[in-house]
């Protein structure tokens, strides 16, 4: 029997109200408690909205047409919650609302279209549309019927339709990155559901290879670092912000300059190459918005220990004071939305031959739907050295030197003791303060505009950042950047185009800082009385050439400037011709141009040598382009969602460097241009890299309970000789979400439990280019007998192949008390075989290494723990804790014919790669005052060599960290928030006392040496002072366990304090947001380590600095 | 919908055109280098490959190696010729005191001797292999270039075996073949040296005309001179005499410079082989650059031992011409002054680095004549006197007794060839005098120090290699 129209309407309203209440209940839990006070009669709705906006700072989002049919309202609200206020306003109106992130969207209620069957036994057809809160339709959202397990996916317009749904069945709607919803269906009317963006960690979107997933659904190991964590760190290089944040990821800055290369290593050392110069950098594959940031190593000075020299790739070692330049110095950390670190085979094997060292995905910020928003962010700060070593003062130093001469029975003379005889013995300079005592300043200005509607979103960000360093002659690092992101969906939502591009200009002004803090404290000044470099003062009274102490400060007037332009762009088109099928074509391009200049004027060199000026120029360029057509198909199959990805990659890279040297300038005024150089010398380097692959992934998610993920890739790389270029890689990952099982539901305190595991292979082609070719070059030579030279430059090896990495991982993810406690534990075992290294071979063959596969099998096995704990979660006060730590156990598992290998003296099968064979230090001989070592083989002498055949040096020390990680805690009280971040590491390292020279020589020493041995019978840990140390002291001291010590530490690495102005005040000043903040880096270190810093363990180098910045961020 | 089909078609085209095929991953060859087959494809490139051996010896990008002076200086420290001024420099002091420890000096020995010498051998082997396999290099040039390469290989092996004793004998560029071989005995090495030199002698040109009259590449005579030395060292005196004789009798090419000041000039008439000093800072020989102090009151880097200075006879012109002094802190230090230029001027380089010269050939012939099975004492004395006369000294007047003559020749070698190419160090060792002479002079002398240690990295990378005794 047909119902009359008014009745239909009435029913609709009832149902919608029911539905809304369900929605409201949820919103109540997450919404903000802003108070609204409005009273008045027959107020137009539009006016009420304006009042609410003024009072709360909330923004309204609606189509003006909605007001056509609204009734004025009469209100009497006092301090009402915003949700309540909205509910009252819209009571009886044909409108619906929704609050997210201070945005209230108001839309029309959907009209009922179909009639409802009166018979509850009959099944009905459920249909509807799924939107996100911005009103954008969500495609590929899953709609399942709880009772029948049947399901479907939404189309591009967010629409779905399921037939044969029992009346009163519950529909579960899920979509990656959004909170899930359950809706009861008892009519065939159109269902409209708005999914809010997930706020619980489990369901937040996580970027994965060629797509997105969530922690709930991921089968692989993906760690995410968000924009808010990056923003807190006052650093110019976003990679540094990853320090301590991701379990198992070791990030180290290789020098104190902001532009310095960063060494990144995931899950332990993979390469057997023991000599750092024989091992290639351990960098993971970096991908920015889909574009790999590949830099070839054509400059020839990258190494395992110091990482890649990055954008500086000219030959001749002209790498600047920072020994290279990190590519990420050109990237504005504030442009980054998230950084995902892909760790296991499941997550990385789709990158095939490039994934063995892990993959780091960088995703930039995109515009969001809503009113156009302007944000400004400015911060300023200072940095200073946090810790100095306590060194001898002049009086103590002179005492040490005189005692040393006395001990050796040597008379000090002008030749061996100019510090005592020629230099002023009363003068005192604290060289540490002199060299590193300056206060560095940093300035950072950020601005962005973003916004958009359902079709187009945009974001434009600009940035200027300048960091001055703390050295004697202060240089600075600067960067200015602009980034643009645009996304457009066609009206029918089938066609999407997105474009992102960032351009930056970076400039580093530096000097090669003479890093020697152990200069004699009475050494003459850097400058003479007229402010010129003090060459004469350092020469001593007789001022002769060869006896002259080298003046260490000439470099202070040798300016180094590096200017870098960097462009990274990506463009992708995607089209959905039929439901579930997506065709995407991505194009990416990046280009870096780094130009270096280094002036060595005559004035910076000792005039007695009649020097001439020099000019060094470096031109480096790096280009990448990539094309990746992809096809994805998603559909509902049986009781689950099937996703298929097919695609291929074509990548091209070229890296080149040109080094130009001008020499023989006789006038400093001419030095700025190469044209004036009487002698010129050039070398260039060039490398090309091509990479092509086909990849596929198949993912099946059965009722959000069982998930299986298969990926495979075949790819080829130009780094290998013909016939060795192609390789196949594959992985399998699976997850079982136990908490979805009915038997599990009794454990109600565990809200989520997942077991996952993966196994697969990845490869590494991280070697130099053209290693398979015989090569002859004229580079760096001049003609002999009038004939130009051709010099062989490498051993060729046409036979080397991929390094293969077989990874297995098992993990459990648990969530207790609804997002209050989260715990992930992962166990992994990576076995790296067919090691691709620069294989050490005897130098008598012509070269001391050849690129080859080593038969070594290296294993990294470990545990990673990541946990989050929301200790207090109340309206005004929140306290959360997060913690991660990783234990990695590295060992050489196998090496066929090990006794004939070049590693036999340095490595031991079954032990870690990073071991040292050391003598055992037994203290200072109380009779002679010399260092003494244990004579293990009792042959009356201490013997050692590096071949491992001598028994005295057989004490094995493992220098790998036992564990490391980070602990962060965040407090929020109303508008105030404080966060602290601690980083810790348990390890053995080299101590400072035994690292420098032997006390007594012409070098300053830590004050600890005053406790030295002085006469027979003295018991001391410090040897006698001596100027002519016994060779045994020189040699044995550094290779004994006496020079190793506990270098574990806990560092409060970051404290960040911010205050956000409440909306009430914001309204008064007409702003949407305003916050004030202070960030402090490297506050203190708890350690037993004696020396400047247990992390760098570098005696005499640039100590770590403490940085304090304060700033203001506003948006309107 | 037309757009739909168009998009699909475009996409599929894109997807399938990039499906892996070899072309997609083949890159063009590097722009800054060429392959071996290209190198030995034509005359010009082949010449460049051989020339680079000398280029690398003469100017190894600023480092000190065997080709530019490390043998001259370090072997002189090891022997009784030179002292190092800066006594706190442990590296040089270990050579001077003969207290070398493998672990401490391995890097220096590797960097200054071992690796660069073996690199020259690699270049020579690569050239020999490349030339022998080439069908396009003209035959006469090919012969000459192979001769040059073999000469270099012999020259390098000579120094290797004299410095290190038994050595890995390398005759190919194949790293996989060579990486795990054992040391060959010194006598096997000498056999190879002599074989190479004999072949070189047959292949090399008869004069310097093809080198633009520059004596900076080996000729037949250079190979003969080296052969004379090798025969002398293994005690094959008649062959040593014959080879030295062939060089000495070629008076149209070689004659002793009457003025001692001219001996070390570029292309002096006495020179049999010199290394060209390239137009690179310091535009002078490294010996000149390192031995000559900045001025007459500056301290030297190296100075001559009292023993050597005292060994000069009264009135020896070499004492005046080839030795100079500096007065620093009230002490006179004497230094080698064979090379007069410490820092030259670009474009006008006057001295080349002398490797083989005629005076040595006279002394080789003298020694060979006195030592051979049927000694020729008058001939030996005649040769000795040629050298003495040029130095302004009276003829040899000692007894015509074999030992006395050999002693006089050895003394003359010490004075004539001091600070040149390790002659004294090698002489002390081959004549068996090292232990007595050096033990008396150096308190820490140990007989095992006569051989330098094999670099440790070599032992690490090839466990079949053994270390020299005492290290």
mmCIF file with all atom_site columns, C-alpha atoms in Angstrom, chain A residues 853-1000:
data_model
loop_
_atom_site.group_PDB
_atom_site.id
_atom_site.type_symbol
_atom_site.label_atom_id
_atom_site.label_alt_id
_atom_site.label_comp_id
_atom_site.label_asym_id
_atom_site.label_entity_id
_atom_site.label_seq_id
_atom_site.pdbx_PDB_ins_code
_atom_site.Cartn_x
_atom_site.Cartn_y
_atom_site.Cartn_z
_atom_site.occupancy
_atom_site.B_iso_or_equiv
_atom_site.pdbx_formal_charge
_atom_site.auth_seq_id
_atom_site.auth_comp_id
_atom_site.auth_asym_id
_atom_site.auth_atom_id
_atom_site.pdbx_PDB_model_num
ATOM 1   C CA . UNK A 1 853  ? 80.592  -10.630 -5.443 1.00 0.00 ? 853  UNK A CA 1
ATOM 2   C CA . UNK A 1 854  ? 81.986  -12.052 -2.274 1.00 0.00 ? 854  UNK A CA 1
ATOM 3   C CA . UNK A 1 855  ? 80.765  -15.480 -1.194 1.00 0.00 ? 855  UNK A CA 1
ATOM 4   C CA . UNK A 1 856  ? 80.238  -14.236 2.351  1.00 0.00 ? 856  UNK A CA 1
ATOM 5   C CA . UNK A 1 857  ? 76.887  -14.764 3.956  1.00 0.00 ? 857  UNK A CA 1
ATOM 6   C CA . UNK A 1 858  ? 76.105  -12.053 6.476  1.00 0.00 ? 858  UNK A CA 1
ATOM 7   C CA . UNK A 1 859  ? 73.184  -12.155 8.798  1.00 0.00 ? 859  UNK A CA 1
ATOM 8   C CA . UNK A 1 860  ? 71.405  -9.395  10.643 1.00 0.00 ? 860  UNK A CA 1
ATOM 9   C CA . UNK A 1 861  ? 68.938  -10.724 13.096 1.00 0.00 ? 861  UNK A CA 1
ATOM 10  C CA . UNK A 1 862  ? 67.096  -8.687  15.605 1.00 0.00 ? 862  UNK A CA 1
ATOM 11  C CA . UNK A 1 863  ? 64.127  -7.525  17.518 1.00 0.00 ? 863  UNK A CA 1
ATOM 12  C CA . UNK A 1 864  ? 62.372  -4.227  17.286 1.00 0.00 ? 864  UNK A CA 1
ATOM 13  C CA . UNK A 1 865  ? 59.956  -2.906  19.842 1.00 0.00 ? 865  UNK A CA 1
ATOM 14  C CA . UNK A 1 866  ? 57.708  0.046   19.288 1.00 0.00 ? 866  UNK A CA 1
ATOM 15  C CA . UNK A 1 867  ? 55.145  1.100   21.801 1.00 0.00 ? 867  UNK A CA 1
ATOM 16  C CA . UNK A 1 868  ? 52.774  3.994   22.404 1.00 0.00 ? 868  UNK A CA 1
ATOM 17  C CA . UNK A 1 869  ? 50.993  4.648   25.612 1.00 0.00 ? 869  UNK A CA 1
ATOM 18  C CA . UNK A 1 870  ? 48.313  7.242   26.192 1.00 0.00 ? 870  UNK A CA 1
ATOM 19  C CA . UNK A 1 871  ? 48.680  7.521   29.950 1.00 0.00 ? 871  UNK A CA 1
ATOM 20  C CA . UNK A 1 872  ? 46.168  10.254  30.476 1.00 0.00 ? 872  UNK A CA 1
ATOM 21  C CA . UNK A 1 873  ? 43.601  11.249  27.936 1.00 0.00 ? 873  UNK A CA 1
ATOM 22  C CA . UNK A 1 874  ? 41.183  13.708  29.404 1.00 0.00 ? 874  UNK A CA 1
ATOM 23  C CA . UNK A 1 875  ? 39.613  16.812  28.065 1.00 0.00 ? 875  UNK A CA 1
ATOM 24  C CA . UNK A 1 876  ? 42.182  19.219  29.412 1.00 0.00 ? 876  UNK A CA 1
ATOM 25  C CA . UNK A 1 877  ? 45.128  17.052  30.132 1.00 0.00 ? 877  UNK A CA 1
ATOM 26  C CA . UNK A 1 878  ? 46.831  14.528  27.914 1.00 0.00 ? 878  UNK A CA 1
ATOM 27  C CA . UNK A 1 879  ? 49.963  12.626  28.497 1.00 0.00 ? 879  UNK A CA 1
ATOM 28  C CA . UNK A 1 880  ? 51.371  10.196  25.975 1.00 0.00 ? 880  UNK A CA 1
ATOM 29  C CA . UNK A 1 881  ? 54.530  8.193   25.801 1.00 0.00 ? 881  UNK A CA 1
ATOM 30  C CA . UNK A 1 882  ? 56.203  6.505   22.886 1.00 0.00 ? 882  UNK A CA 1
ATOM 31  C CA . UNK A 1 883  ? 59.205  4.305   22.868 1.00 0.00 ? 883  UNK A CA 1
ATOM 32  C CA . UNK A 1 884  ? 61.198  2.331   20.365 1.00 0.00 ? 884  UNK A CA 1
ATOM 33  C CA . UNK A 1 885  ? 64.258  0.221   20.602 1.00 0.00 ? 885  UNK A CA 1
ATOM 34  C CA . UNK A 1 886  ? 66.086  -2.218  18.383 1.00 0.00 ? 886  UNK A CA 1
ATOM 35  C CA . UNK A 1 887  ? 68.486  -5.028  19.107 1.00 0.00 ? 887  UNK A CA 1
ATOM 36  C CA . UNK A 1 888  ? 70.455  -6.114  16.105 1.00 0.00 ? 888  UNK A CA 1
ATOM 37  C CA . UNK A 1 889  ? 72.733  -9.075  16.070 1.00 0.00 ? 889  UNK A CA 1
ATOM 38  C CA . UNK A 1 890  ? 75.094  -9.025  13.185 1.00 0.00 ? 890  UNK A CA 1
ATOM 39  C CA . UNK A 1 891  ? 77.261  -11.937 12.223 1.00 0.00 ? 891  UNK A CA 1
ATOM 40  C CA . UNK A 1 892  ? 79.256  -13.513 9.479  1.00 0.00 ? 892  UNK A CA 1
ATOM 41  C CA . UNK A 1 893  ? 77.447  -16.783 9.001  1.00 0.00 ? 893  UNK A CA 1
ATOM 42  C CA . UNK A 1 894  ? 79.509  -18.432 6.364  1.00 0.00 ? 894  UNK A CA 1
ATOM 43  C CA . UNK A 1 895  ? 82.379  -17.869 4.001  1.00 0.00 ? 895  UNK A CA 1
ATOM 44  C CA . UNK A 1 896  ? 83.551  -20.719 1.801  1.00 0.00 ? 896  UNK A CA 1
ATOM 45  C CA . UNK A 1 897  ? 87.331  -21.155 1.925  1.00 0.00 ? 897  UNK A CA 1
ATOM 46  C CA . UNK A 1 898  ? 87.527  -18.458 4.549  1.00 0.00 ? 898  UNK A CA 1
ATOM 47  C CA . UNK A 1 899  ? 91.165  -19.173 5.327  1.00 0.00 ? 899  UNK A CA 1
ATOM 48  C CA . UNK A 1 900  ? 92.118  -18.057 1.831  1.00 0.00 ? 900  UNK A CA 1
ATOM 49  C CA . UNK A 1 901  ? 89.970  -14.951 1.875  1.00 0.00 ? 901  UNK A CA 1
ATOM 50  C CA . UNK A 1 902  ? 91.277  -11.428 2.341  1.00 0.00 ? 902  UNK A CA 1
ATOM 51  C CA . UNK A 1 903  ? 89.198  -11.135 5.495  1.00 0.00 ? 903  UNK A CA 1
ATOM 52  C CA . UNK A 1 904  ? 90.759  -13.951 7.424  1.00 0.00 ? 904  UNK A CA 1
ATOM 53  C CA . UNK A 1 905  ? 92.692  -11.689 9.749  1.00 0.00 ? 905  UNK A CA 1
ATOM 54  C CA . UNK A 1 906  ? 89.886  -9.298  10.448 1.00 0.00 ? 906  UNK A CA 1
ATOM 55  C CA . UNK A 1 907  ? 86.729  -11.333 10.575 1.00 0.00 ? 907  UNK A CA 1
ATOM 56  C CA . UNK A 1 908  ? 85.726  -14.466 12.349 1.00 0.00 ? 908  UNK A CA 1
ATOM 57  C CA . UNK A 1 909  ? 82.962  -16.752 11.174 1.00 0.00 ? 909  UNK A CA 1
ATOM 58  C CA . UNK A 1 910  ? 80.161  -16.574 13.685 1.00 0.00 ? 910  UNK A CA 1
ATOM 59  C CA . UNK A 1 911  ? 81.142  -13.096 14.940 1.00 0.00 ? 911  UNK A CA 1
ATOM 60  C CA . UNK A 1 912  ? 79.922  -9.641  13.952 1.00 0.00 ? 912  UNK A CA 1
ATOM 61  C CA . UNK A 1 913  ? 81.562  -7.797  11.066 1.00 0.00 ? 913  UNK A CA 1
ATOM 62  C CA . UNK A 1 914  ? 82.388  -4.865  13.253 1.00 0.00 ? 914  UNK A CA 1
ATOM 63  C CA . UNK A 1 915  ? 84.880  -6.544  15.549 1.00 0.00 ? 915  UNK A CA 1
ATOM 64  C CA . UNK A 1 916  ? 88.324  -5.474  16.603 1.00 0.00 ? 916  UNK A CA 1
ATOM 65  C CA . UNK A 1 917  ? 91.148  -7.782  17.550 1.00 0.00 ? 917  UNK A CA 1
ATOM 66  C CA . UNK A 1 918  ? 92.922  -6.053  20.349 1.00 0.00 ? 918  UNK A CA 1
ATOM 67  C CA . UNK A 1 919  ? 95.771  -6.473  22.760 1.00 0.00 ? 919  UNK A CA 1
ATOM 68  C CA . UNK A 1 920  ? 94.806  -6.628  26.366 1.00 0.00 ? 920  UNK A CA 1
ATOM 69  C CA . UNK A 1 921  ? 95.925  -3.533  28.217 1.00 0.00 ? 921  UNK A CA 1
ATOM 70  C CA . UNK A 1 922  ? 97.214  -4.309  31.690 1.00 0.00 ? 922  UNK A CA 1
ATOM 71  C CA . UNK A 1 923  ? 97.907  -0.787  32.949 1.00 0.00 ? 923  UNK A CA 1
ATOM 72  C CA . UNK A 1 924  ? 101.089 1.190   33.319 1.00 0.00 ? 924  UNK A CA 1
ATOM 73  C CA . UNK A 1 925  ? 104.234 -0.651  34.252 1.00 0.00 ? 925  UNK A CA 1
ATOM 74  C CA . UNK A 1 926  ? 105.096 0.658   37.692 1.00 0.00 ? 926  UNK A CA 1
ATOM 75  C CA . UNK A 1 927  ? 108.821 0.399   36.988 1.00 0.00 ? 927  UNK A CA 1
ATOM 76  C CA . UNK A 1 928  ? 109.191 1.859   33.505 1.00 0.00 ? 928  UNK A CA 1
ATOM 77  C CA . UNK A 1 929  ? 106.080 3.985   33.402 1.00 0.00 ? 929  UNK A CA 1
ATOM 78  C CA . UNK A 1 930  ? 105.233 2.609   29.972 1.00 0.00 ? 930  UNK A CA 1
ATOM 79  C CA . UNK A 1 931  ? 101.963 1.112   28.880 1.00 0.00 ? 931  UNK A CA 1
ATOM 80  C CA . UNK A 1 932  ? 101.910 -2.617  29.423 1.00 0.00 ? 932  UNK A CA 1
ATOM 81  C CA . UNK A 1 933  ? 99.983  -5.294  27.605 1.00 0.00 ? 933  UNK A CA 1
ATOM 82  C CA . UNK A 1 934  ? 99.261  -8.886  28.319 1.00 0.00 ? 934  UNK A CA 1
ATOM 83  C CA . UNK A 1 935  ? 101.666 -11.298 26.687 1.00 0.00 ? 935  UNK A CA 1
ATOM 84  C CA . UNK A 1 936  ? 99.144  -13.956 25.929 1.00 0.00 ? 936  UNK A CA 1
ATOM 85  C CA . UNK A 1 937  ? 101.487 -16.448 24.324 1.00 0.00 ? 937  UNK A CA 1
ATOM 86  C CA . UNK A 1 938  ? 104.179 -15.869 26.998 1.00 0.00 ? 938  UNK A CA 1
ATOM 87  C CA . UNK A 1 939  ? 106.926 -15.460 24.445 1.00 0.00 ? 939  UNK A CA 1
ATOM 88  C CA . UNK A 1 940  ? 108.365 -12.472 26.248 1.00 0.00 ? 940  UNK A CA 1
ATOM 89  C CA . UNK A 1 941  ? 107.253 -9.912  23.729 1.00 0.00 ? 941  UNK A CA 1
ATOM 90  C CA . UNK A 1 942  ? 104.083 -8.246  22.640 1.00 0.00 ? 942  UNK A CA 1
ATOM 91  C CA . UNK A 1 943  ? 103.388 -9.045  19.023 1.00 0.00 ? 943  UNK A CA 1
ATOM 92  C CA . UNK A 1 944  ? 100.475 -8.334  16.795 1.00 0.00 ? 944  UNK A CA 1
ATOM 93  C CA . UNK A 1 945  ? 99.702  -7.870  13.176 1.00 0.00 ? 945  UNK A CA 1
ATOM 94  C CA . UNK A 1 946  ? 96.540  -7.505  11.245 1.00 0.00 ? 946  UNK A CA 1
ATOM 95  C CA . UNK A 1 947  ? 96.532  -10.960 9.814  1.00 0.00 ? 947  UNK A CA 1
ATOM 96  C CA . UNK A 1 948  ? 95.277  -12.567 12.980 1.00 0.00 ? 948  UNK A CA 1
ATOM 97  C CA . UNK A 1 949  ? 98.095  -15.035 13.195 1.00 0.00 ? 949  UNK A CA 1
ATOM 98  C CA . UNK A 1 950  ? 99.811  -13.514 16.185 1.00 0.00 ? 950  UNK A CA 1
ATOM 99  C CA . UNK A 1 951  ? 98.265  -14.604 19.420 1.00 0.00 ? 951  UNK A CA 1
ATOM 100 C CA . UNK A 1 952  ? 98.696  -11.491 21.582 1.00 0.00 ? 952  UNK A CA 1
ATOM 101 C CA . UNK A 1 953  ? 96.086  -9.494  19.706 1.00 0.00 ? 953  UNK A CA 1
ATOM 102 C CA . UNK A 1 954  ? 93.308  -11.967 20.127 1.00 0.00 ? 954  UNK A CA 1
ATOM 103 C CA . UNK A 1 955  ? 90.926  -10.131 22.431 1.00 0.00 ? 955  UNK A CA 1
ATOM 104 C CA . UNK A 1 956  ? 87.792  -9.668  20.413 1.00 0.00 ? 956  UNK A CA 1
ATOM 105 C CA . UNK A 1 957  ? 85.589  -6.624  20.925 1.00 0.00 ? 957  UNK A CA 1
ATOM 106 C CA . UNK A 1 958  ? 82.297  -6.068  19.233 1.00 0.00 ? 958  UNK A CA 1
ATOM 107 C CA . UNK A 1 959  ? 81.787  -2.436  18.346 1.00 0.00 ? 959  UNK A CA 1
ATOM 108 C CA . UNK A 1 960  ? 78.218  -2.813  17.173 1.00 0.00 ? 960  UNK A CA 1
ATOM 109 C CA . UNK A 1 961  ? 75.715  -1.128  19.440 1.00 0.00 ? 961  UNK A CA 1
ATOM 110 C CA . UNK A 1 962  ? 73.923  -3.638  21.656 1.00 0.00 ? 962  UNK A CA 1
ATOM 111 C CA . UNK A 1 963  ? 70.715  -1.702  21.327 1.00 0.00 ? 963  UNK A CA 1
ATOM 112 C CA . UNK A 1 964  ? 69.541  1.796   20.597 1.00 0.00 ? 964  UNK A CA 1
ATOM 113 C CA . UNK A 1 965  ? 66.304  3.681   20.395 1.00 0.00 ? 965  UNK A CA 1
ATOM 114 C CA . UNK A 1 966  ? 64.272  6.612   21.539 1.00 0.00 ? 966  UNK A CA 1
ATOM 115 C CA . UNK A 1 967  ? 61.756  7.602   24.143 1.00 0.00 ? 967  UNK A CA 1
ATOM 116 C CA . UNK A 1 968  ? 59.365  10.462  23.568 1.00 0.00 ? 968  UNK A CA 1
ATOM 117 C CA . UNK A 1 969  ? 56.737  11.911  25.803 1.00 0.00 ? 969  UNK A CA 1
ATOM 118 C CA . UNK A 1 970  ? 54.107  14.522  25.104 1.00 0.00 ? 970  UNK A CA 1
ATOM 119 C CA . UNK A 1 971  ? 52.118  16.503  27.641 1.00 0.00 ? 971  UNK A CA 1
ATOM 120 C CA . UNK A 1 972  ? 49.179  18.636  26.709 1.00 0.00 ? 972  UNK A CA 1
ATOM 121 C CA . UNK A 1 973  ? 47.422  20.826  29.175 1.00 0.00 ? 973  UNK A CA 1
ATOM 122 C CA . UNK A 1 974  ? 44.687  22.889  27.586 1.00 0.00 ? 974  UNK A CA 1
ATOM 123 C CA . UNK A 1 975  ? 46.575  25.022  25.084 1.00 0.00 ? 975  UNK A CA 1
ATOM 124 C CA . UNK A 1 976  ? 50.006  24.207  26.357 1.00 0.00 ? 976  UNK A CA 1
ATOM 125 C CA . UNK A 1 977  ? 52.022  21.312  25.113 1.00 0.00 ? 977  UNK A CA 1
ATOM 126 C CA . UNK A 1 978  ? 55.428  20.032  26.028 1.00 0.00 ? 978  UNK A CA 1
ATOM 127 C CA . UNK A 1 979  ? 57.272  17.203  24.406 1.00 0.00 ? 979  UNK A CA 1
ATOM 128 C CA . UNK A 1 980  ? 60.565  15.622  25.274 1.00 0.00 ? 980  UNK A CA 1
ATOM 129 C CA . UNK A 1 981  ? 62.600  13.209  23.262 1.00 0.00 ? 981  UNK A CA 1
ATOM 130 C CA . UNK A 1 982  ? 65.384  11.011  24.580 1.00 0.00 ? 982  UNK A CA 1
ATOM 131 C CA . UNK A 1 983  ? 67.728  8.991   22.405 1.00 0.00 ? 983  UNK A CA 1
ATOM 132 C CA . UNK A 1 984  ? 69.821  6.204   23.839 1.00 0.00 ? 984  UNK A CA 1
ATOM 133 C CA . UNK A 1 985  ? 72.411  3.712   22.741 1.00 0.00 ? 985  UNK A CA 1
ATOM 134 C CA . UNK A 1 986  ? 74.345  0.969   24.442 1.00 0.00 ? 986  UNK A CA 1
ATOM 135 C CA . UNK A 1 987  ? 77.764  0.493   22.899 1.00 0.00 ? 987  UNK A CA 1
ATOM 136 C CA . UNK A 1 988  ? 81.511  0.302   23.247 1.00 0.00 ? 988  UNK A CA 1
ATOM 137 C CA . UNK A 1 989  ? 83.589  3.085   21.753 1.00 0.00 ? 989  UNK A CA 1
ATOM 138 C CA . UNK A 1 990  ? 87.014  4.647   21.678 1.00 0.00 ? 990  UNK A CA 1
ATOM 139 C CA . UNK A 1 991  ? 87.871  6.805   24.625 1.00 0.00 ? 991  UNK A CA 1
ATOM 140 C CA . UNK A 1 992  ? 89.502  10.166  24.272 1.00 0.00 ? 992  UNK A CA 1
ATOM 141 C CA . UNK A 1 993  ? 92.476  9.709   26.567 1.00 0.00 ? 993  UNK A CA 1
ATOM 142 C CA . UNK A 1 994  ? 93.956  6.932   24.505 1.00 0.00 ? 994  UNK A CA 1
ATOM 143 C CA . UNK A 1 995  ? 92.873  8.282   21.196 1.00 0.00 ? 995  UNK A CA 1
ATOM 144 C CA . UNK A 1 996  ? 95.158  11.297  20.926 1.00 0.00 ? 996  UNK A CA 1
ATOM 145 C CA . UNK A 1 997  ? 98.910  11.417  21.046 1.00 0.00 ? 997  UNK A CA 1
ATOM 146 C CA . UNK A 1 998  ? 100.925 10.214  23.959 1.00 0.00 ? 998  UNK A CA 1
ATOM 147 C CA . UNK A 1 999  ? 101.160 12.889  26.673 1.00 0.00 ? 999  UNK A CA 1
ATOM 148 C CA . UNK A 1 1000 ? 104.420 14.789  26.578 1.00 0.00 ? 1000 UNK A CA 1
#
